[in-house]
Coordinates of C-alpha atoms and ligand atoms in Angstrom, one line a residue:
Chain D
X258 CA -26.4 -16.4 -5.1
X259 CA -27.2 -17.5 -8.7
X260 CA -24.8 -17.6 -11.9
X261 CA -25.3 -15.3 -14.1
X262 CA -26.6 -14.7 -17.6
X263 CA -23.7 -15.3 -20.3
X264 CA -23.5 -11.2 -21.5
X265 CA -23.7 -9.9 -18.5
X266 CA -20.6 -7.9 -17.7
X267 CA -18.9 -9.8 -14.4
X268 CA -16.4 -12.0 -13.6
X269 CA -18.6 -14.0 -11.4
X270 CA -18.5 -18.1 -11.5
X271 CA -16.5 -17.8 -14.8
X272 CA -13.4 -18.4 -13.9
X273 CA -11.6 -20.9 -11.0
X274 CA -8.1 -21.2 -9.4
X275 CA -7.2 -24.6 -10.1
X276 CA -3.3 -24.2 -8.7
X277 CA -1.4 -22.6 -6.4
X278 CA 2.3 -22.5 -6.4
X279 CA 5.2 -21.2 -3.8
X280 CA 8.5 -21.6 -3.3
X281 CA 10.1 -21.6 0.4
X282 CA 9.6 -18.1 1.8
X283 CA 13.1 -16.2 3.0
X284 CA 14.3 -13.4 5.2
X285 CA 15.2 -10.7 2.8
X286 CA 18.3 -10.9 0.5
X287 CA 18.6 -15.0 2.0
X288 CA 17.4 -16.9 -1.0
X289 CA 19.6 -19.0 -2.6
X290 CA 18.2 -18.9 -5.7
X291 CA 17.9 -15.9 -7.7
X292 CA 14.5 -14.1 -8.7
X293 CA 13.3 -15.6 -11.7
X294 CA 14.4 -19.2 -10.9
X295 CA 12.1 -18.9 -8.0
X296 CA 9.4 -17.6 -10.2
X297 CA 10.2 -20.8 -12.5
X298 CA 9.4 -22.6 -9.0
X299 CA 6.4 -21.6 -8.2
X300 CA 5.0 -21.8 -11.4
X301 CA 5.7 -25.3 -11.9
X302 CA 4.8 -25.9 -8.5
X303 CA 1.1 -24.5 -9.1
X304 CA 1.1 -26.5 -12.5
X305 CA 2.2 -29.6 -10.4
X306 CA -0.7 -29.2 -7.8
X307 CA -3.0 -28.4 -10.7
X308 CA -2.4 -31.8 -12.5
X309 CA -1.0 -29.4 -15.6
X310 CA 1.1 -29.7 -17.9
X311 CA 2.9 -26.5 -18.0
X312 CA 3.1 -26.2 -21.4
X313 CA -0.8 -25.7 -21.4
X314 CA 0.0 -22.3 -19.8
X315 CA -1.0 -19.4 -22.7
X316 CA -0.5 -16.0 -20.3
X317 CA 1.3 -14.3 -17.4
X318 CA -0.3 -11.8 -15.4
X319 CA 1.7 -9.9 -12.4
X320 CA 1.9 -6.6 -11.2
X321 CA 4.3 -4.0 -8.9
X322 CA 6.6 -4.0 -12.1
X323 CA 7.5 -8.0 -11.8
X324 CA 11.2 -8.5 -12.7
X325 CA 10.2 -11.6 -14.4
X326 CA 9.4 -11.3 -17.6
X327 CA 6.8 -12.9 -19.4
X328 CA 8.0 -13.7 -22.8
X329 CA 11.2 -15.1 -20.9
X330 CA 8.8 -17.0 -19.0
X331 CA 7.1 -18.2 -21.8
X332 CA 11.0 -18.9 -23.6
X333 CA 11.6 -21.0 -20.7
X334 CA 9.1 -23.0 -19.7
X335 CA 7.8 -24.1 -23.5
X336 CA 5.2 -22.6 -23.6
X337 CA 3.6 -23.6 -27.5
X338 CA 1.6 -20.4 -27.8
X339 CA 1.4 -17.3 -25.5
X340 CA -1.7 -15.5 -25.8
X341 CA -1.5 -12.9 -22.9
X342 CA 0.4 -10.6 -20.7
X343 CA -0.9 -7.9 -18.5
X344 CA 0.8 -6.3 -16.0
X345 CA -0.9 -4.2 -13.7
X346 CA 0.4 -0.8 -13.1
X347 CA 1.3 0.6 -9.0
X348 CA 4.0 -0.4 -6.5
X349 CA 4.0 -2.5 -4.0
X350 CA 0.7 -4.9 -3.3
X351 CA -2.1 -3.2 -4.7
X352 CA -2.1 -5.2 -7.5
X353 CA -1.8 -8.4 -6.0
X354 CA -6.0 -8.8 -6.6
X355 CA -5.8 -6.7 -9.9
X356 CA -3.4 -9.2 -11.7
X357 CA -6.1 -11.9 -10.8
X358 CA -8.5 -9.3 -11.5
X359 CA -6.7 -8.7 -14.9
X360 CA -5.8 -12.5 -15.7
X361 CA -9.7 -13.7 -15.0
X362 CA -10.9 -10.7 -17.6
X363 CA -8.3 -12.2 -19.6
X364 CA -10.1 -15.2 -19.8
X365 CA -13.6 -14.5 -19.7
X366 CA -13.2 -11.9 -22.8
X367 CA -11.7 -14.9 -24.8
X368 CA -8.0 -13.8 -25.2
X369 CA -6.5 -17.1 -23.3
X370 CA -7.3 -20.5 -21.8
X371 CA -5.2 -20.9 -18.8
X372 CA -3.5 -18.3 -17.0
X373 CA -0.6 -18.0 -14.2
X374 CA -0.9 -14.7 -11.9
X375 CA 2.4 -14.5 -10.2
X376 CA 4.8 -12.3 -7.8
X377 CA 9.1 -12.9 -7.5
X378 CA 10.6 -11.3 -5.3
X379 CA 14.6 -11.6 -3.8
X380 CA 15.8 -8.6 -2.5
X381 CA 19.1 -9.8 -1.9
X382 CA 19.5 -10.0 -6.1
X383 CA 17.8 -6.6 -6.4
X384 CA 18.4 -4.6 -3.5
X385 CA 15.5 -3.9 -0.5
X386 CA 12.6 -2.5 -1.1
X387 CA 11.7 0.2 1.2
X388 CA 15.2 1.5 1.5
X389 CA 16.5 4.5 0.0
X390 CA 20.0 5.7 -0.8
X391 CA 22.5 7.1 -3.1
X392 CA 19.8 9.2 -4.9
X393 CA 21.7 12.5 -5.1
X394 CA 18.7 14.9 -6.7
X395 CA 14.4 13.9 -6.6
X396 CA 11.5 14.8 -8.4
X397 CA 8.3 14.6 -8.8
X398 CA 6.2 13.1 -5.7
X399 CA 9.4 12.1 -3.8
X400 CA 11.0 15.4 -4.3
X401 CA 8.1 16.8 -1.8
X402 CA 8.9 14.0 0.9
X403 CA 12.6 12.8 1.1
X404 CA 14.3 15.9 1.7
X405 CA 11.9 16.5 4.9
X406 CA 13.4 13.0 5.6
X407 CA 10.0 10.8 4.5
X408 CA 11.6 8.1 2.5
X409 CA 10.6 5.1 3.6
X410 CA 7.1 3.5 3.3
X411 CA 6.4 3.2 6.7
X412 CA 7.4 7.4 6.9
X413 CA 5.1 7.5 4.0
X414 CA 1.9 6.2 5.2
X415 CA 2.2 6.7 9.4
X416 CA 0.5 10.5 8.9
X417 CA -2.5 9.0 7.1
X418 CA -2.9 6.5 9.7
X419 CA -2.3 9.1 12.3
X420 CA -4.8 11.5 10.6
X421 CA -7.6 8.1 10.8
X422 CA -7.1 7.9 14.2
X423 CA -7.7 11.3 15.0
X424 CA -10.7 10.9 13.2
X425 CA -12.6 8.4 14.4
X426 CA -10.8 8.0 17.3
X427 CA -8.9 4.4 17.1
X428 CA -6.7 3.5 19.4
X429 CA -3.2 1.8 19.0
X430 CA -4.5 -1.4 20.9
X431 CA -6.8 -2.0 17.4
X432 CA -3.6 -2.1 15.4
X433 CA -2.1 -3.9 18.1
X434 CA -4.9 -6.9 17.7
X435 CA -4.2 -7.2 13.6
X436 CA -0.4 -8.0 14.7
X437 CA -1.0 -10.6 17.3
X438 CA -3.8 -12.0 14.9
X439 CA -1.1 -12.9 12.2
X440 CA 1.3 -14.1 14.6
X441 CA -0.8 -16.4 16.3
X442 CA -1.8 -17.5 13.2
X443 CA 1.9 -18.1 12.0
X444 CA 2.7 -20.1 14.8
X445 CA 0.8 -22.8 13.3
X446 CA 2.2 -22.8 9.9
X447 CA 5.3 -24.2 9.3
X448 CA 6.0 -22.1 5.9
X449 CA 5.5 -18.6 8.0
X450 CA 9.4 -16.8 8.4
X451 CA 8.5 -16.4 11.6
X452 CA 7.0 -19.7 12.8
X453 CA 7.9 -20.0 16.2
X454 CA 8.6 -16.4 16.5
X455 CA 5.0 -15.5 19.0
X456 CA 3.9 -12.0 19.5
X457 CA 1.7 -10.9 23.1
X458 CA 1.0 -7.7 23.7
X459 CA 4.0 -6.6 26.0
X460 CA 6.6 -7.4 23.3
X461 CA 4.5 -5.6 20.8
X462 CA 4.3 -2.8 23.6
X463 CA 8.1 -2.8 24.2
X464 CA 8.9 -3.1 20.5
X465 CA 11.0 0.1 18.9
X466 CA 8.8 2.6 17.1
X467 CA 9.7 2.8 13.3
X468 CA 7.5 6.1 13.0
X469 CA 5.0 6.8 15.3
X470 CA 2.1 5.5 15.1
X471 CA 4.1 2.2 13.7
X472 CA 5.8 -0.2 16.3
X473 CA 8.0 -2.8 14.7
X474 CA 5.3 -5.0 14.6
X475 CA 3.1 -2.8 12.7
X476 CA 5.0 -3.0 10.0
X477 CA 5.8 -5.6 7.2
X478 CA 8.6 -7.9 6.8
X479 CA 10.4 -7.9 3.8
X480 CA 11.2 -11.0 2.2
X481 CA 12.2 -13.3 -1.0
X482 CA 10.3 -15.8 -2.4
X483 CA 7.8 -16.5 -5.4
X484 CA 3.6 -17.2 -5.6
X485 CA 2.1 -18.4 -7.9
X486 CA -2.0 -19.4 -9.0
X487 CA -3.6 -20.8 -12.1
X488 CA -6.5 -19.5 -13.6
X489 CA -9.0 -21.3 -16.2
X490 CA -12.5 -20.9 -17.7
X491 CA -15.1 -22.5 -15.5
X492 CA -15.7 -25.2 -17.4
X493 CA -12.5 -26.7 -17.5
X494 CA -13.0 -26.3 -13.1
X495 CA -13.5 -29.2 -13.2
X496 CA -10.8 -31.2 -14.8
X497 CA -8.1 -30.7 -12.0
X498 CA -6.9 -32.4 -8.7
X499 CA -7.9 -30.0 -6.5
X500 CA -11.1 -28.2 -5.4
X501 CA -11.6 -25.3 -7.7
X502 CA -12.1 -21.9 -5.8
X503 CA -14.0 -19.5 -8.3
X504 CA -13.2 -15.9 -8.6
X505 CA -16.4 -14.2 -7.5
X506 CA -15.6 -10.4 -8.0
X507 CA -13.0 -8.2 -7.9
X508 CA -12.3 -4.5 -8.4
X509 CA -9.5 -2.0 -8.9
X510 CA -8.4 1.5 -8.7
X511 CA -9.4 4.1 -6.5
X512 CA -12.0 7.2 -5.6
X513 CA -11.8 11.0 -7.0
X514 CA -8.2 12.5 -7.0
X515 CA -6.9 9.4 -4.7
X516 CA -3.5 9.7 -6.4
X517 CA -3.2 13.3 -5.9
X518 CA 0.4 14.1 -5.1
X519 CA 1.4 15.2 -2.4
X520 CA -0.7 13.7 0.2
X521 CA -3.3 16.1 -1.6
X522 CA -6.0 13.0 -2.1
X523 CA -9.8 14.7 -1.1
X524 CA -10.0 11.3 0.7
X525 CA -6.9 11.5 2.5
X526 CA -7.8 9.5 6.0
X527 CA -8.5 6.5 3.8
X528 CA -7.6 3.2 2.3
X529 CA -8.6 4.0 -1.4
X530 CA -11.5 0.9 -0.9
X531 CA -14.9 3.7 -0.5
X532 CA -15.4 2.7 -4.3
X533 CA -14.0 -0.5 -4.9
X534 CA -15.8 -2.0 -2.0
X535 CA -19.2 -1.8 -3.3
X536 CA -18.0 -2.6 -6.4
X537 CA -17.1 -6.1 -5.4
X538 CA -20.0 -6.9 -3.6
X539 CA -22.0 -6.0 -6.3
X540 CA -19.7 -8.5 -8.9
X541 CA -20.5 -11.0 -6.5
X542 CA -23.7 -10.5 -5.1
X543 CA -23.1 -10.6 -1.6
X544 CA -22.6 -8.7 1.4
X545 CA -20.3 -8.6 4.3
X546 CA -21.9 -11.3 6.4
X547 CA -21.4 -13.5 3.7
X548 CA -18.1 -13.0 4.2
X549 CA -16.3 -16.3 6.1
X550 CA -12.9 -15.3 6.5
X551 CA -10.1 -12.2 4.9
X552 CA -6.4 -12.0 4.1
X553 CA -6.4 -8.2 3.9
X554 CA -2.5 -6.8 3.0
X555 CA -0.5 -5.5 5.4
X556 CA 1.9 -2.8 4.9
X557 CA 1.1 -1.5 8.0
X558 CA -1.4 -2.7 10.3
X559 CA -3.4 0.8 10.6
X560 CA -4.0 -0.1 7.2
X561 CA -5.9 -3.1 7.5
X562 CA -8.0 -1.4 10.4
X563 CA -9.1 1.4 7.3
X564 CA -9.7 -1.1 5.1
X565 CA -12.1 -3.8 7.0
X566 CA -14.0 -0.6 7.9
X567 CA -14.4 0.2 4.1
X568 CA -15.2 -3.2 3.0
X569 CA -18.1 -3.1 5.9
X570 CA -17.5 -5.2 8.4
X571 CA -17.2 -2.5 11.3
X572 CA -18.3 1.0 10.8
X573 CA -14.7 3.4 11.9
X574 CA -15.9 4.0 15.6
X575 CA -16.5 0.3 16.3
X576 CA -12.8 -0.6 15.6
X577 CA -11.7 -0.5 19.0
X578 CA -14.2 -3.1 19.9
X579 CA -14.1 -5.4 17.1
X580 CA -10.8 -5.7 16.6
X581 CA -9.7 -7.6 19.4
X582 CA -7.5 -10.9 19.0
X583 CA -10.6 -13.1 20.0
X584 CA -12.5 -11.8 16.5
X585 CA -9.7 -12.5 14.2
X586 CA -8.5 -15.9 14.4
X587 CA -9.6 -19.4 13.2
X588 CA -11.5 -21.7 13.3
X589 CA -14.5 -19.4 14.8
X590 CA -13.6 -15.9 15.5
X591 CA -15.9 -13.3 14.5
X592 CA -13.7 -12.5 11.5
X593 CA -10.8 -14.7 11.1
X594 CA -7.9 -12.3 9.5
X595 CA -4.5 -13.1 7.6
X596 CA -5.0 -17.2 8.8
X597 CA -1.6 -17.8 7.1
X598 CA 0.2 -15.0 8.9
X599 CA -0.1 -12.9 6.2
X600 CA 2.4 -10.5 5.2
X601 CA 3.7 -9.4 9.1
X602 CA 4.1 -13.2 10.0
X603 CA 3.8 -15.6 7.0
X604 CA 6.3 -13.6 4.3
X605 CA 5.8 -10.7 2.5
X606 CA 5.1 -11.8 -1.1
X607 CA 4.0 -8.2 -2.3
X608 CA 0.5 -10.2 -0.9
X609 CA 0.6 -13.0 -3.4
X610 CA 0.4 -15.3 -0.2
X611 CA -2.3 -14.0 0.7
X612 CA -4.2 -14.9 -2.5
X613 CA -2.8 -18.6 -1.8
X614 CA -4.4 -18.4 1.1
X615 CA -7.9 -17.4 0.5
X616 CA -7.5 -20.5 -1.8
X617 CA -6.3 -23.0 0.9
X618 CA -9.0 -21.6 2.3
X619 CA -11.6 -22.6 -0.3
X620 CA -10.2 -25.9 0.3
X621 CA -10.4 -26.4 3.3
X622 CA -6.5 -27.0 3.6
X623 CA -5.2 -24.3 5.7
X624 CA -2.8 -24.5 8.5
X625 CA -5.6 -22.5 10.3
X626 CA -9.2 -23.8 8.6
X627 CA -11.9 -21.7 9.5
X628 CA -15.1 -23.8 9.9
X629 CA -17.3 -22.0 7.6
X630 CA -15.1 -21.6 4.3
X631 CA -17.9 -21.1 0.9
X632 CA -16.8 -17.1 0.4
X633 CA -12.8 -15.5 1.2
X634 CA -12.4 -12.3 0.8
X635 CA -8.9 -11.0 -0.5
X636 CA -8.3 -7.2 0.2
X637 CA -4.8 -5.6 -1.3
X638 CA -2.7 -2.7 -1.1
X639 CA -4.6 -0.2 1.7
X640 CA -3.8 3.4 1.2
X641 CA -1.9 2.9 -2.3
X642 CA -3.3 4.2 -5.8
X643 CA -4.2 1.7 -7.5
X644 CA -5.9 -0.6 -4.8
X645 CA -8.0 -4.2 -5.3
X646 CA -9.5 -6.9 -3.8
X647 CA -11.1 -10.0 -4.7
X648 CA -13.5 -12.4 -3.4
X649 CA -13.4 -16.2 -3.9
X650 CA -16.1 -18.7 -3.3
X651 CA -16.4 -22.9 -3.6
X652 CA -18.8 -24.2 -6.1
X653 CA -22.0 -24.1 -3.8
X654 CA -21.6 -20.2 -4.3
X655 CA -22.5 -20.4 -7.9
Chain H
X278 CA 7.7 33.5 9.2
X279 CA 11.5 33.8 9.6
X280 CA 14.6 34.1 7.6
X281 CA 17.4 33.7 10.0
X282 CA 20.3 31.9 9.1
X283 CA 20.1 28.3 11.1
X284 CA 21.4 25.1 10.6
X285 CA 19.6 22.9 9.0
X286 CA 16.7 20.5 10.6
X287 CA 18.2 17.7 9.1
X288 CA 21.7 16.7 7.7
X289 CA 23.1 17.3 5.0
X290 CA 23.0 14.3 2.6
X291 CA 19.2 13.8 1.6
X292 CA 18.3 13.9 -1.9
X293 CA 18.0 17.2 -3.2
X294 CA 14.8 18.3 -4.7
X295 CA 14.7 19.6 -8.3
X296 CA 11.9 19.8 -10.6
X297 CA 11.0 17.3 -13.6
X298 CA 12.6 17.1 -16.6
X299 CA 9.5 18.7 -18.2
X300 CA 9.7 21.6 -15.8
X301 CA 6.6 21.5 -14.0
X302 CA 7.5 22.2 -10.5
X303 CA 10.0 24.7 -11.7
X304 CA 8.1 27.9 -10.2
X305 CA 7.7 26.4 -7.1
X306 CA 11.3 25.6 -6.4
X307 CA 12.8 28.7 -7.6
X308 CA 9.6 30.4 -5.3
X309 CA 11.0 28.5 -1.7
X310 CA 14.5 30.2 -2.9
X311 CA 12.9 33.1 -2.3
X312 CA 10.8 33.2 0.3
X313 CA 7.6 33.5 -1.4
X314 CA 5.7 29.7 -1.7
X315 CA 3.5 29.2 -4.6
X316 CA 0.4 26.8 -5.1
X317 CA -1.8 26.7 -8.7
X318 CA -4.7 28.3 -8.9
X319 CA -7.0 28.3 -12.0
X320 CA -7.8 32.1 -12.8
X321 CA -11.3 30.9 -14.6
X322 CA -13.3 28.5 -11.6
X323 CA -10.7 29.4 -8.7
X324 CA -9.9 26.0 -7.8
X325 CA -6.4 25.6 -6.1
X326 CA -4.2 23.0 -6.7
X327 CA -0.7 21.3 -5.2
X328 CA 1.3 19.4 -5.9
X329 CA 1.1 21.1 -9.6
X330 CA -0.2 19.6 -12.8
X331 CA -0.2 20.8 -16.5
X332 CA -4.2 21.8 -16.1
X333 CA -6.7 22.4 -13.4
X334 CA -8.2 19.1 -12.0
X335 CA -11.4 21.0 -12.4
X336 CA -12.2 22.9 -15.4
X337 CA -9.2 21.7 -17.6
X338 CA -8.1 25.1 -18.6
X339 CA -4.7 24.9 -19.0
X340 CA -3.9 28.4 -17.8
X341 CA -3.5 27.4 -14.1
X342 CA -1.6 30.0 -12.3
X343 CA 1.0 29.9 -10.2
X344 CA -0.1 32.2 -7.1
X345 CA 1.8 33.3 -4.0
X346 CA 0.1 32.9 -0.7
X347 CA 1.1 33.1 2.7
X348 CA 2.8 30.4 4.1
X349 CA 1.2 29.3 7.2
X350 CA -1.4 26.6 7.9
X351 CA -2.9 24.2 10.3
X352 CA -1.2 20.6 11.2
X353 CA -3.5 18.5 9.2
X354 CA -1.5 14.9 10.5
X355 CA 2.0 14.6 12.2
X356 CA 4.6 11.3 12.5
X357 CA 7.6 11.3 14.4
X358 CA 10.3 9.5 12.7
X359 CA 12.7 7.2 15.2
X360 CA 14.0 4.8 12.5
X361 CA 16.4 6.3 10.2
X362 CA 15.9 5.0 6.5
X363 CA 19.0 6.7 4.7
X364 CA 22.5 6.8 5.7
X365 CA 22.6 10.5 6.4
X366 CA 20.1 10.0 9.0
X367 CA 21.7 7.5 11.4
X368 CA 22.4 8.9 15.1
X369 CA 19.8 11.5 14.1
X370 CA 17.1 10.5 16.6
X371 CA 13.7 11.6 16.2
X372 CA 12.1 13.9 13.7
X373 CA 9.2 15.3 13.4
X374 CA 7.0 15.7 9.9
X375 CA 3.9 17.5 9.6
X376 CA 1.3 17.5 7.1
X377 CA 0.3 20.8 6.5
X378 CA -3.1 22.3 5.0
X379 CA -3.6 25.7 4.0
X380 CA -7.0 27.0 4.3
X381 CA -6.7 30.3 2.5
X382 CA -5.7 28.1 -0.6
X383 CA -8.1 26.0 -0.6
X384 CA -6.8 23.3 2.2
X385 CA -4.2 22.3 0.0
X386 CA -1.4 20.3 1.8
X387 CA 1.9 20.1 1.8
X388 CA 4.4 17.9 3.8
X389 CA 7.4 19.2 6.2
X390 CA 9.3 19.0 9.3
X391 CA 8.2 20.8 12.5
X392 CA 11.0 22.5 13.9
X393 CA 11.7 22.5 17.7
X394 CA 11.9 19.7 20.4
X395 CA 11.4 16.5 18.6
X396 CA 9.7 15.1 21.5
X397 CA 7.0 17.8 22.4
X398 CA 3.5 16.8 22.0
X399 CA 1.6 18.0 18.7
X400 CA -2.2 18.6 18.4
X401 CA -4.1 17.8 14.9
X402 CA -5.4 21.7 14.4
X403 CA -2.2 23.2 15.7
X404 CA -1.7 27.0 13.9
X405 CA 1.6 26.5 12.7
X406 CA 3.6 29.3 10.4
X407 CA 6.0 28.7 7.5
X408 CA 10.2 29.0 7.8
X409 CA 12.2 28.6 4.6
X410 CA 15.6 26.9 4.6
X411 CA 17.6 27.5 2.5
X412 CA 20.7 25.0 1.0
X413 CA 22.7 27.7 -0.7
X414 CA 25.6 25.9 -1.1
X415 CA 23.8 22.4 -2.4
X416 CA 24.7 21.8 -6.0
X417 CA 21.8 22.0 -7.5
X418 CA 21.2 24.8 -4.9
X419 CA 17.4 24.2 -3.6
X420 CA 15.6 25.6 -0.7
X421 CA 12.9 23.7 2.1
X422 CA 9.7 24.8 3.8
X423 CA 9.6 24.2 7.2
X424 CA 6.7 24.8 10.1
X425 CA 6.5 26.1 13.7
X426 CA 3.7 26.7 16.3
X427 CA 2.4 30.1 15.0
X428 CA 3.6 33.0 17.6
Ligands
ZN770 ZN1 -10.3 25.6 -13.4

């Protein structure tokens, strides 16, 4: 693993995460502070484990249509001169590796010095996320689902998980193993909503079905809260308190006709990563054994399962024997997975805490520190149009 | 495929579809309200297409068609539905929805509910046939497509 040439198209060793940033996570619609107070928070929280002076801050980068507006950010905080704002397009958490994605081109191309990539969230302000009411007429891509009584996410993405399954013939046991991996993992951090909340295999068993193939504990939490990073050139890494963790690659969007509506994508049992995949190992010039540990987002568990077969590291009809609980957790499982508690256990910050923690990871300050630590992998949004993921490596990658 | 008056699979109380503002689904509403179902389908390279777009995915003509065919298919996925995510639904129980290709037109999908005992057991590849519901008295009036195991 070398640096590359200057010209050569890639974000790789250019650019290093020098902050991170969160406020307390919250069960949904229980924060006490409203959204963009607690994306004031975490900002200044990333800026204060940075060493930063906030006011050095010259862009905002989010994505999944961030309440929070940048300018007012930028109003609020300071800020002497504001050089960019991207926001990445697509719900929920595809974007959560795009905006670094997005903020990281940002910098390499020369428009800005020293980015935040953030993600607010507080339902209880704004109403909850996967529910749907008092609509009275649909159209478009909904009009083909909710009146057949698919409204919800979960309703939304259980027949593509249901039509893997069939497939390559996974069984509910593999989904069951990503669930108890973030749980265990959440017992040991004391941020996680649902520290000291354990998950074993019966309760998961015994838990309600939302739609099958979803138990309970298939599916996300939803919660409020606000992440934040800080992004600068790589040769300002240096200048910082903290150990900077470089963006290796990253890559977003997805394969031929993925967004085709309804449920019409060619690729349809699928978690929109058969081209992004190779693209990032290509930015960074490694493969999937390099690999030391992943936060990969969970909407729904069957999810993840698609998308650790995409990025590699099990081909489809191994999943029922690699994913078992013994392979996913720190300090030395096979493939330690979502070490925070990701977004079933930890909070569901759209996966912005997952980001964090592929940087604790970097570290080496996780709750749950894998032993070998140079390269984390970050995988976001499975099954939506746009997807990304991102990989992250310490200073001996370069 | 049947027409018989029934009640409905699910209440009353879901949104009701209607097309865009810009009218592109418009055929295929006003086609469920009666009884015909119509996908695109480009008259120069053939290639069918749902949900519908202003030109053909393939060959960019804009002259995409809007074709009857018949509505039956094969159960392409299936979910059964035991939490209820919208007021009108609660005490419903289970559902059933089906994703439903179509290989006379060109394994296009399309999703709906599968009519009978929410509880029986479904098999990917099921035949399964088209029935229309129709919401005569909704305001916008609209009309659904349903599936059952083809007799
Ligand atoms: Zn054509």
């Amino acid at each position: 693993m070398t640096a590359r040439a200057t010209g050569e198209r890639t974000l790789r060793g250019r650019v290093a995460v020098i902050g991170i940033g969160e406020t307390n996570y919250y069960r949904h619609g229980a924060s006490p502070d409203p959204e963009f107070k607690l994306a004031l928070k975490a900002i200044l929280a990333a800026c204060n484990d940075a060493g930063l002076d906030p006011r050095e801050i010259d862009g905002f980068s989010s994505y999944s249509d961030d309440r929070s507006d940048a300018a007012r950010l930028a109003a609020a905080l300071g800020i002497r001169r504001l050089s960019t704002t991207t926001m990445q397009w697509g719900g929920g958490g595809g974007g959560c590796c795009a905006a670094v994605a997005n903020a990281a081109a940002s910098i390499v191309a020369g428009l800005a010095d020293c980015v935040v990539v953030f993600r607010s969230l507080a339902q209880g302000q704004y109403g909850r996320f996967g529910q749907a009411g008092g609509i009275g007429t649909i159209s478009g891509e909904r009009a083909y689902l909710m009146p057949y009584g698919v409204l919800a996410p979960p309703q939304r993405f259980a027949m593509r998980v249901r039509r893997y399954m069939h497939e390559h013939g996974v069984r509910q046991e593999a989904m069951q193993a990503i669930a108890l991996a973030s749980y265990h993992h959440a017992q040991s951090n004391p941020r996680a909503v649902m520290f000291g909340k354990p998950l074993d295999p019966e309760k998961y068993n015994a838990s309600r079905w939302i739609a099958e193939p979803f138990h309970l504990f298939d599916c996300c939490m939803e919660n409020d809260g606000a992440a934040a990073i800080i992004l600068v050139p790589e040769e300002r890494a240096g200048d910082f308190r903290n150990k900077p963790a470089y963006v290796l690659g990253a890559a977003t969007g997805a394969g031929y006709r993925s967004g085709a509506m309804p449920h019409n994508s060619p690729q349809y049992a699928s978690a929109s990563f058969e081209t992004l995949a190779p693209a990032l190992y290509r930015m960074a010039g490694i493969s999937p054994a390099d690999v030391d540990v992943v936060q990969s987002y969970e909407n729904f568990t069957g999810g993840v399962v698609m998308a650790l077969a995409e990025h590699g590291f099990f081909k489809p009809e191994e999943a029922n024997d690699f994913l078992v609980l013994d392979n996913l957790i720190a300090p030395s499982g096979r493939l330690p997975l979502n070490t925070s508690g990701g977004n079933l256990a930890e909070c569901y910050m759209h996966g912005f805490e997952l980001v964090i923690e592929a940087v604790r990871q970097i570290r080496g300050q996780s709750v749950n520190q894998v032993k070998r630590n140079d390269v984390a992998m970050v995988i976001g949004g499975p099954m939506v149009t746009p997807a990304s993921n991102l990989l992250l490596g310490s200073g001996a990658t370069l | 495929m049947s027409d018989t008056p029934r009640a409905a699979y699910l209440p009353e109380g879901l949104p009701s579809p209607v097309p865009e503002n810009d009218g592109l689904s418009a055929p295929y509403w006003a086609g469920l309200q009666q009884n015909r179902l119509l996908v695109q389908r480009c008259p120069h390279c053939t290639t069918w297409q749902f949900g519908p777009e202003w030109l053909c995915h393939h060959c960019h003509s804009f002259d995409v068609e809007w074709t009857e065919v018949e509505p039956r298919g094969r159960i392409f996925s299936w979910e059964r539905i035991w939490s209820p995510s919208h007021d009108a639904l609660r005490g419903r129980g289970p559902y059933l929805a089906v994703l439903v290709e179509l290989p006379h037109a060109g394994h296009v999908r399309m999703v709906g509910n599968l009519l009978g005992d929410p509880l029986q057991t479904i098999t990917i590849g099921t035949d399964v046939e088209g029935v229309f519901e129709h919401h005569h008295d909704a305001v916008p009036r609209y009309s659904l497509l349903h599936w059952q195991a083809a007799g």
